[in-house]
CSV table of C-alpha atoms (C1' of nucleotides) in Angstrom, one decimal:
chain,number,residue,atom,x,y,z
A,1,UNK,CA,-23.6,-5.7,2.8
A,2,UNK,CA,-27.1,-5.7,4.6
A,3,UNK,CA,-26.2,-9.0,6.3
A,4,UNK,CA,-22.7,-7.9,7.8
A,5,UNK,CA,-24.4,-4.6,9.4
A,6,UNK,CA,-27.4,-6.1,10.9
A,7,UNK,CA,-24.8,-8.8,12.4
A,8,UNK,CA,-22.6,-5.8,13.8
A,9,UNK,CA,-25.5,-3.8,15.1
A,10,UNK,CA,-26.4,-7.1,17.1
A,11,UNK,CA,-22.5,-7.6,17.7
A,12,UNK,CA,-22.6,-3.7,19.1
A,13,UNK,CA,-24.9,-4.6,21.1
A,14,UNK,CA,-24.1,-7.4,23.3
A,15,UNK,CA,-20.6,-6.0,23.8
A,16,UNK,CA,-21.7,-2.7,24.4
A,17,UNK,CA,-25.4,-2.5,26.1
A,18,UNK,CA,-27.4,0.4,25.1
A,19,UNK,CA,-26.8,2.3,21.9
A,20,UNK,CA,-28.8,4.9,20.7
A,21,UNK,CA,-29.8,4.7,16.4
A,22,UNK,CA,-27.6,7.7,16.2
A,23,UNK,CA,-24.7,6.5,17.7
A,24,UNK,CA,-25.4,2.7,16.1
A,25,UNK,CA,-25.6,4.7,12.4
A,26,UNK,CA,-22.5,6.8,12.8
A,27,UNK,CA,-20.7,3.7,13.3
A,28,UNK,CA,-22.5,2.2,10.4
A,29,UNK,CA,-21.9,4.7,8.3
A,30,UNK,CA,-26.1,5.2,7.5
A,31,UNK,CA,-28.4,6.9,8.3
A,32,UNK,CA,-30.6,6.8,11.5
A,33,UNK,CA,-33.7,5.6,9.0
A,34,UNK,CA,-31.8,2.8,7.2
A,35,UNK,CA,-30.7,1.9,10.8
A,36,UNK,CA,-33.9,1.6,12.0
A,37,UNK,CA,-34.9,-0.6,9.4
A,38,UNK,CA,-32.2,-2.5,10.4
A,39,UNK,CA,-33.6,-2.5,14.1
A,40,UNK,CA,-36.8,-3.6,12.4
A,41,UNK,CA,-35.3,-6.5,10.3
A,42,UNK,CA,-33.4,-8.1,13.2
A,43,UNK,CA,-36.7,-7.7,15.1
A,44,UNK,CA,-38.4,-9.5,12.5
A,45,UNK,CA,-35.9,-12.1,12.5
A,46,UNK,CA,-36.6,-12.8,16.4
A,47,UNK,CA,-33.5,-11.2,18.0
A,48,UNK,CA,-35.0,-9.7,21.0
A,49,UNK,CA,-34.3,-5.9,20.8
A,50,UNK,CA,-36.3,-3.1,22.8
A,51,UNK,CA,-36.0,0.4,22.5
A,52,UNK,CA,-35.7,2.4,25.6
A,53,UNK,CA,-37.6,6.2,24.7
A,54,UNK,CA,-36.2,9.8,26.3
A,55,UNK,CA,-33.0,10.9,27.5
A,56,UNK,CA,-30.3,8.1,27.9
A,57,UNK,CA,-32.4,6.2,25.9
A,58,UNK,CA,-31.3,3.8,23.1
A,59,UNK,CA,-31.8,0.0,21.7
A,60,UNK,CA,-30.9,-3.0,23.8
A,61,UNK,CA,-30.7,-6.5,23.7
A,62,UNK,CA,-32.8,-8.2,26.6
A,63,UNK,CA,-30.5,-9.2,29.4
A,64,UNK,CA,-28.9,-12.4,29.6
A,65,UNK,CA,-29.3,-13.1,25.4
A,66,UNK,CA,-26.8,-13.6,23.5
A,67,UNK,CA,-26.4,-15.3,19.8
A,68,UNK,CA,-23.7,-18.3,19.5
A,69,UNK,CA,-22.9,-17.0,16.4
A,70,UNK,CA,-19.8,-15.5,16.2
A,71,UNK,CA,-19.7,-13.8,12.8
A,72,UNK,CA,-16.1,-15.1,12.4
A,73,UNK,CA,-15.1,-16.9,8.9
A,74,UNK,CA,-13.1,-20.3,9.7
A,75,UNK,CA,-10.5,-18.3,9.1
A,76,UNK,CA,-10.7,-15.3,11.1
A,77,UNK,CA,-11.3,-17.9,13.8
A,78,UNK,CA,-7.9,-19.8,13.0
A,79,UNK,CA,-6.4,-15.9,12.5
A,80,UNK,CA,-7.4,-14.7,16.2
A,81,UNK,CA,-6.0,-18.3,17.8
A,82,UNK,CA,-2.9,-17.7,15.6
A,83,UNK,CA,-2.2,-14.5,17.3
A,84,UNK,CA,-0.6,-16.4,19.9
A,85,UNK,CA,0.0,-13.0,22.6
A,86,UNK,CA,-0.1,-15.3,25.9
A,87,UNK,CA,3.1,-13.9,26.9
A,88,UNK,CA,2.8,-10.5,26.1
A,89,UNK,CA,-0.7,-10.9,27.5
A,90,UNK,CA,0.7,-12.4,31.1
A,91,UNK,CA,3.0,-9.6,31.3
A,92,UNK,CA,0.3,-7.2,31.0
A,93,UNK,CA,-1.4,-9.5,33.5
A,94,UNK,CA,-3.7,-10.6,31.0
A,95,UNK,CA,-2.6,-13.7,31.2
A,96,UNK,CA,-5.9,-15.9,32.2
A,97,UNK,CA,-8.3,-13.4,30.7
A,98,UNK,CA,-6.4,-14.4,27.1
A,99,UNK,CA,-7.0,-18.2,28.0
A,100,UNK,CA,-10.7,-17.6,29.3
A,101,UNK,CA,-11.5,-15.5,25.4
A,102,UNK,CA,-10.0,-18.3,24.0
A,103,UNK,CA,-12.0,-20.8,25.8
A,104,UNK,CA,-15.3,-18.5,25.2
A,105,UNK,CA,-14.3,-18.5,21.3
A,106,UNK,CA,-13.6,-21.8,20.8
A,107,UNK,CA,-16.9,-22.5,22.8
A,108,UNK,CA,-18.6,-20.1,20.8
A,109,UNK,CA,-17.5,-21.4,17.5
A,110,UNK,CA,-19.4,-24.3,15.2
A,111,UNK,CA,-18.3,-27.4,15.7
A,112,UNK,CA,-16.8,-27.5,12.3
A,113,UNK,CA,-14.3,-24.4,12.8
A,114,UNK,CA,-12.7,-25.6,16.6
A,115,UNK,CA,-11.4,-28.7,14.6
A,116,UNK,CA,-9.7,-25.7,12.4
A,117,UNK,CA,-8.8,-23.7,15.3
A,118,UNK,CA,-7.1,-26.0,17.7
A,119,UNK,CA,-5.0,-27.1,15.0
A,120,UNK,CA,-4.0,-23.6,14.7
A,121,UNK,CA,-3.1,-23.5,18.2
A,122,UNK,CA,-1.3,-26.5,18.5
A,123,UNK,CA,1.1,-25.8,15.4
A,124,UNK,CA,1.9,-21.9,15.5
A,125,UNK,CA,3.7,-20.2,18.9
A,126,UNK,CA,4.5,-16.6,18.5
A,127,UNK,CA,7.7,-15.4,20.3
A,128,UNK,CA,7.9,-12.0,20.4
A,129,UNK,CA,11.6,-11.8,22.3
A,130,UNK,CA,14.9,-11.6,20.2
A,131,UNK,CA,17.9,-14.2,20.1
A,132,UNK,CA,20.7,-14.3,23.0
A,133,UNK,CA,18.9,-11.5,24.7
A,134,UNK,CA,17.1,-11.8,28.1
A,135,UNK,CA,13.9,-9.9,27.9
A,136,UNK,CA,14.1,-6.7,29.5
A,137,UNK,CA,12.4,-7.0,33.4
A,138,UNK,CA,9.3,-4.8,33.3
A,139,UNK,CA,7.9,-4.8,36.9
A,140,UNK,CA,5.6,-1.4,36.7
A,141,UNK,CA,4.3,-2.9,32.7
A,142,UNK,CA,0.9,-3.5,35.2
A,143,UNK,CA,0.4,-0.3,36.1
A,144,UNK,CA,1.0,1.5,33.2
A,145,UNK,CA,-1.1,-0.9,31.3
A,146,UNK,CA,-3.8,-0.2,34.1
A,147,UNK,CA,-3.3,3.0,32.9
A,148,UNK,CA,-3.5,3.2,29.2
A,149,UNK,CA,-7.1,1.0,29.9
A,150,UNK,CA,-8.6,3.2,31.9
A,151,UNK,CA,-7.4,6.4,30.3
A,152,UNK,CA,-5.7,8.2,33.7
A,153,UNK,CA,-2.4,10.0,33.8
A,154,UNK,CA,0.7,8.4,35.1
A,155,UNK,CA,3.3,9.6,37.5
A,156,UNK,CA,6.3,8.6,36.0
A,157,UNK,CA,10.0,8.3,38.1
A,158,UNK,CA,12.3,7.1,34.6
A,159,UNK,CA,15.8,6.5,33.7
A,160,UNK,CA,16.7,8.7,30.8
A,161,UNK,CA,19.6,8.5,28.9
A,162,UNK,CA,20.9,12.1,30.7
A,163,UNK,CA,19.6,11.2,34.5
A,164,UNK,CA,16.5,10.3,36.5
A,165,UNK,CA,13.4,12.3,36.0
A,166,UNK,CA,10.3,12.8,37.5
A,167,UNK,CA,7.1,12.9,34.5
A,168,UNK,CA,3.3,13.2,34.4
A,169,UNK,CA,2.0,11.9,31.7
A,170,UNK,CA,-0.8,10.8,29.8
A,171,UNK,CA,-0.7,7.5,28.3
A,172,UNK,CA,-1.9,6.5,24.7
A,173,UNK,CA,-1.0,3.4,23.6
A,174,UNK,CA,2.1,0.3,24.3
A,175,UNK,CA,3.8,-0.9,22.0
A,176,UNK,CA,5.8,-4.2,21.7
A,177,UNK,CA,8.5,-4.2,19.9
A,178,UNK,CA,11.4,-7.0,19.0
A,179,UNK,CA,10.6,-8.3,22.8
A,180,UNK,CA,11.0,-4.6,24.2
A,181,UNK,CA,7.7,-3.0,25.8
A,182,UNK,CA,7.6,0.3,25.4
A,183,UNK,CA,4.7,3.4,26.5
A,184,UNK,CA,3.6,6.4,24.4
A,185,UNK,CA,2.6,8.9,26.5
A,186,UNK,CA,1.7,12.4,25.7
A,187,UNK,CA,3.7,15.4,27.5
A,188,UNK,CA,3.1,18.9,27.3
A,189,UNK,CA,0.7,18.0,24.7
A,190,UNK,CA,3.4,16.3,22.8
A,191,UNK,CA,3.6,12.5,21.9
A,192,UNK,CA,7.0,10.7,23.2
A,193,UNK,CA,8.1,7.3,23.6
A,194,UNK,CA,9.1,6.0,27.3
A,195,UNK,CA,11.4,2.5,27.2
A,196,UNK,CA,9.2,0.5,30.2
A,197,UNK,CA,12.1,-1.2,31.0
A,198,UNK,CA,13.5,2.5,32.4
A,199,UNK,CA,10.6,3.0,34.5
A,200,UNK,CA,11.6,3.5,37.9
A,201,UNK,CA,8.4,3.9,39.5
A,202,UNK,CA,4.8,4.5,38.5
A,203,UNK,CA,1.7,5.7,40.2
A,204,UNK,CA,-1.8,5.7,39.0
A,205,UNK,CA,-3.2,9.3,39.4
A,206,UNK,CA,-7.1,9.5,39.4
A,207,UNK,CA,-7.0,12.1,37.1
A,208,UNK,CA,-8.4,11.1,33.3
A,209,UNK,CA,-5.8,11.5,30.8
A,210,UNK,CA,-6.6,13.8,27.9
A,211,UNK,CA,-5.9,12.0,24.5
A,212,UNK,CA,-5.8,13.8,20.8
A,213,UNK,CA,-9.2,13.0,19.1
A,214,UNK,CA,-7.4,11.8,15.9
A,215,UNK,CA,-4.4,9.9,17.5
A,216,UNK,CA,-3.2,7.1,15.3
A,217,UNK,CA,-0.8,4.3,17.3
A,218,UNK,CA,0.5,2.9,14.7
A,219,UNK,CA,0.8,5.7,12.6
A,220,UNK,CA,2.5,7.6,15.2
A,221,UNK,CA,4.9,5.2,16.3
A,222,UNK,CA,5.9,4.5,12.1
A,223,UNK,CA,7.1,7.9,11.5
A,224,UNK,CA,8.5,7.8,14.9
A,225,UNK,CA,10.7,4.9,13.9
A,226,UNK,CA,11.5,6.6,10.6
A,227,UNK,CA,12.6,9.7,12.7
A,228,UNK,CA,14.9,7.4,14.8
A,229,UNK,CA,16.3,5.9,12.0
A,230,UNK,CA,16.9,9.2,9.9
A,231,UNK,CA,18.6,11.0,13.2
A,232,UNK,CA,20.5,7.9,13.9
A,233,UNK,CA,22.2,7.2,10.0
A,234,UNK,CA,24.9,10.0,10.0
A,235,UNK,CA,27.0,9.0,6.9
A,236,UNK,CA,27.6,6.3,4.3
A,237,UNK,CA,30.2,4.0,4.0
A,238,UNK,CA,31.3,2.3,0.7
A,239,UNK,CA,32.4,-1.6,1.0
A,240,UNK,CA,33.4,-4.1,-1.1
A,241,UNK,CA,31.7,-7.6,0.1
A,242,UNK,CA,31.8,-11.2,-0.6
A,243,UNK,CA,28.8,-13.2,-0.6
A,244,UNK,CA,29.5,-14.2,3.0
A,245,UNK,CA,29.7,-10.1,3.8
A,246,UNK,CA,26.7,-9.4,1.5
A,247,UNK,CA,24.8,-11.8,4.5
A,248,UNK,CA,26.7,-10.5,7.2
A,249,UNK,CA,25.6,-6.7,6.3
A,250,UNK,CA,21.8,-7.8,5.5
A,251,UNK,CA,21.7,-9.0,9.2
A,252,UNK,CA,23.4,-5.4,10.3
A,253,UNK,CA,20.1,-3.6,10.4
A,254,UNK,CA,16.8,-3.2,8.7
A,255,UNK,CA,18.3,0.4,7.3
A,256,UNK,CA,21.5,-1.5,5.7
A,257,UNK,CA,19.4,-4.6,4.8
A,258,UNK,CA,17.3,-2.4,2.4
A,259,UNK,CA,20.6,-0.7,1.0
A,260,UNK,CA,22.2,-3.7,0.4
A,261,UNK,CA,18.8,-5.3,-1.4
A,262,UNK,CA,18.7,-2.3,-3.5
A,263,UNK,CA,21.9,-2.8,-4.5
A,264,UNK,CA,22.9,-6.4,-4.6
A,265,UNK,CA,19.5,-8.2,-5.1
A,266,UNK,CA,21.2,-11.4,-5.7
A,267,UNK,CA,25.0,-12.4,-5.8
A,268,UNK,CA,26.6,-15.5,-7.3
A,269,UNK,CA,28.7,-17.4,-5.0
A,270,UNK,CA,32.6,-16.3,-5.4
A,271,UNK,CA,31.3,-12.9,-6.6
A,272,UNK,CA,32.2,-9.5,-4.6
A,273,UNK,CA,30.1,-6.1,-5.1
A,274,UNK,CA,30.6,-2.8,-4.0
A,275,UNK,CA,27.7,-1.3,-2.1
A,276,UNK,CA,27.3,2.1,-0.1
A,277,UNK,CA,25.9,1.6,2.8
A,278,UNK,CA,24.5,4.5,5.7
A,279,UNK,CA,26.2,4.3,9.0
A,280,UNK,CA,26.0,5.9,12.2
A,281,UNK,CA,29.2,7.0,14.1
A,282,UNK,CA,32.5,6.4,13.5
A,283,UNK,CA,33.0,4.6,16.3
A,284,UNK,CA,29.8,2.1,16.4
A,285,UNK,CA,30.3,2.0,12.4
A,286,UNK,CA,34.6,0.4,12.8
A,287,UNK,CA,33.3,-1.9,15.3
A,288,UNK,CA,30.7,-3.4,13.3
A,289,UNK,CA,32.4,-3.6,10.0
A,290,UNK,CA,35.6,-4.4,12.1
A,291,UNK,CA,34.4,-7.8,12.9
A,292,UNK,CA,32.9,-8.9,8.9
A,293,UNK,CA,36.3,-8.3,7.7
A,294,UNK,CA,37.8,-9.5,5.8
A,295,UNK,CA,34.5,-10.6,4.1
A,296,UNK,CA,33.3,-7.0,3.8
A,297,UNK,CA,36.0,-4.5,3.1
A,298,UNK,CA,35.4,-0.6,3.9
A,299,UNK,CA,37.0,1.2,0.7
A,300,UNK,CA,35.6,4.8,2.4
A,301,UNK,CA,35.7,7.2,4.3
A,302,UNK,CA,39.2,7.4,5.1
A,303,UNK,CA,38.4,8.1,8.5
A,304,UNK,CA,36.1,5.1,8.6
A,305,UNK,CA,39.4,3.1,7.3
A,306,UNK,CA,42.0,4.8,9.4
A,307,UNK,CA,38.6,4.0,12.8
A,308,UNK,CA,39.3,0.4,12.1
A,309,UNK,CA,42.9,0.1,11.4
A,310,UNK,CA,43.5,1.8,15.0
A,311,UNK,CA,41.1,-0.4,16.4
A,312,UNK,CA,43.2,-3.7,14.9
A,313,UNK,CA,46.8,-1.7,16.3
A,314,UNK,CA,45.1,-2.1,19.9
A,315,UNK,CA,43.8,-5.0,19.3
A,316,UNK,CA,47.6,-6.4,18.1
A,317,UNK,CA,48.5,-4.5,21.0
A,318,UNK,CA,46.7,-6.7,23.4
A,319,UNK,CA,47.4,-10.2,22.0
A,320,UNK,CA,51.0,-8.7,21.0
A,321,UNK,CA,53.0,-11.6,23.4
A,322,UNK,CA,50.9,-14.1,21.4
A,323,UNK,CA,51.9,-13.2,17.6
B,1,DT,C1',-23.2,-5.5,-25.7
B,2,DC,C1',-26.5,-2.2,-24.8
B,3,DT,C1',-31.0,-0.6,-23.1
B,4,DC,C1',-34.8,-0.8,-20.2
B,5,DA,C1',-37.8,-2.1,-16.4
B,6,DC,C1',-38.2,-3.5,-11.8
B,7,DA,C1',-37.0,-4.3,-7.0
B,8,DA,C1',-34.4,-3.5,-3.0
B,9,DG,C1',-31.8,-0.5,-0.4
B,10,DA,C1',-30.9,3.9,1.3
B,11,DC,C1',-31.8,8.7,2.2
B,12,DG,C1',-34.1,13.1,3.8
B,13,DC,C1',-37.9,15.3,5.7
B,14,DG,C1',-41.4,15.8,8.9
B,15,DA,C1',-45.0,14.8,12.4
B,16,DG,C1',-46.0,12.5,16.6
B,17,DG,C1',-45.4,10.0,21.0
B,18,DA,C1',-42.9,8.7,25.3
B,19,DA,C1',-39.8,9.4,29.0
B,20,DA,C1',-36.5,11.9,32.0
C,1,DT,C1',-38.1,21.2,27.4
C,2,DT,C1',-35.1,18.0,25.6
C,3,DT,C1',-33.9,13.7,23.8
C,4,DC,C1',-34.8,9.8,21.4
C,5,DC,C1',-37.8,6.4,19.2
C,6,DT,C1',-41.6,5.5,15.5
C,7,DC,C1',-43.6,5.8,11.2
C,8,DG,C1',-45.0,7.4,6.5
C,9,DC,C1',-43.9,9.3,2.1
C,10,DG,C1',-41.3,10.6,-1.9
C,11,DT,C1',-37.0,10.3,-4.3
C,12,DC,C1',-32.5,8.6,-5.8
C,13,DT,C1',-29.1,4.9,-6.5
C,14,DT,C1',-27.7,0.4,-7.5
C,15,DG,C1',-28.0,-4.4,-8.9
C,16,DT,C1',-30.3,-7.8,-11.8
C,17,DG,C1',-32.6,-9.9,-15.4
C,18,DA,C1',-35.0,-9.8,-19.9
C,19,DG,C1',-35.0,-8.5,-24.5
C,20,DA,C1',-33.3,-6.3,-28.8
DNA sequence: TCTCACAAGACGCGAGGAAA
DNA sequence: TTTCCTCGCGTCTTGTGAGA
């Protein structure tokens, strides 16, 4: 326990510069007297910290020291390798700064964990994009990067779904997800979610963004996805399904996946099951089920039934001079 | 398994000194 | 004057080992 803090407080340090006890035991969680026996322990233990009196004032490491220890487990090492982001990173324009960390870490590291590491690295890729899909082009993904690091408001020109709209913003966090980037932004003191790809244009304002004391990224963008998920599921549909439909549906969506788990956990080959599954429109909900069938059979709604069999008439309709 | 003693860690309070 | 470091003292909590 004693170990670990006095190894963050000299961690805290060297990434941060001057810290004053108070603000080094907040973040500890102790008080400013344990902390400065902590102070006095490192001290003691030859890691050269001063203490700079009066306003401003604070401990410090001296200039230019640093420890080679990195405090990482071999597996926290072979963990932050793992995470693989160069692509995400270049995007971002990260690109070399995420090769020069690594090269620090791995530097940094005992010589017993790079063995560990580079293994690590040469036997795990992470590819954030989906199948059959070209990433999404993201040219202004700098700038409003730039702007989530440095905490300033952005001058947004987007694409929304109803026309093109002119937004100041101020940016929280960015979020990758399935390939897609995407910025959350507060407006009118409200968190929403801006597709990058739909940025039009974006310029840097000096002006600091203001951002909730208690915001939560993850958190927020969670529930946001729930709330997607619940606006977007209008109805349920109930299907009979092979085994081959039972996989078909599982890769429909996460939100039919779970369904059909919950329902059909496992099935037997040459087995059928009838499962109720939520669906959106009418419309998007023929055309998907439209194309498992006759693996997955809708046995209602009626309207759901009567979506698809119009959709087969037109579809006779247009290969009619080939039956 | 329980009790007790001991040490270490942590906390709170307060007085004092240094620097801006 | 304010802010922050320094140090001492008493007290409480927690972990550990010895003994019944």
């Amino acid at each position: 326990m004693r170990a670990s803090r006095l190894l963050t407080i000299q961690m805290l340090l060297q990434t941060r510069g001057r810290m004053s006890a108070q603000a080094l035991a907040q973040l500890l969680e102790v008080s400013v007297r344990t902390l400065y026996r902590d102070v006095d322990q490192l001290t003691a233990a030859g890691v050269p910290i001063y203490a700079e009196q009066g306003r401003n004032g604070g401990f410090q490491l001296v200039e230019g020291w640093k420890t080679t220890l990195t405090g990482f487990t071999a597996s926290e090492s072979q963990a932050v390798f793992m995470s693989g982001l160069a692509g995400p990173a270049t995007e971002l324009g990260l690109g070399q700064q995420v090769v020069d960390a690594q090269l620090k870490l791995m530097s940094a590291l005992p010589v017993h964990q790079r063995d560990g590491a580079q293994r690590v690295q040469a036997r795990f890729h992470l590819d954030p994009a989906d199948w059959y899909r070209e990433a999404d082009p993201v040219p202004h993904l700098a700038t409003v990067a730039a702007a989530v690091w440095q905490d300033r408001q952005l001058n947004l020109r987007y694409d929304s779904w109803k026309a093109e709209v002119q937004r100041t913003v101020h940016p929280l966090g960015l979020v990758l997800k399935a390939g897609v980037w995407y910025l959350v932004a507060t407006r009118d003191a409200q968190p929403r979610t801006y597709r990058i790809s739909n940025i039009l244009g974006a310029e840097l304002l000096d002006k600091a963004s203001a951002r909730p004391k208690r915001f939560d990224l993850p958190a927020y963008w969670t529930e946001s996805i729930q709330r997607f998920e619940a606006a977007l599921y209008q109805g349920h549909a109930v299907v009979q399904a092979t085994t081959q439909g039972v996989k078909q549906l599982r890769q429909l969506s996460s939100a039919v996946a779970k369904a059909v788990v919950a329902q059909a956990p496992s099935i037997q080959a040459g087995e059928t099951v009838r499962l109720k599954i939520p669906i959106e429109t009418l419309e998007n909900a023929s055309y998907q089920l439209l194309r498992m069938a006759p693996d997955v059979q809708v046995l209602s709604p009626v309207a759901l039934r009567r979506a698809i069999a119009q959709r087969l008439k037109a579809i006779q309709a247009c290969y009619a001079d080939n039956l």
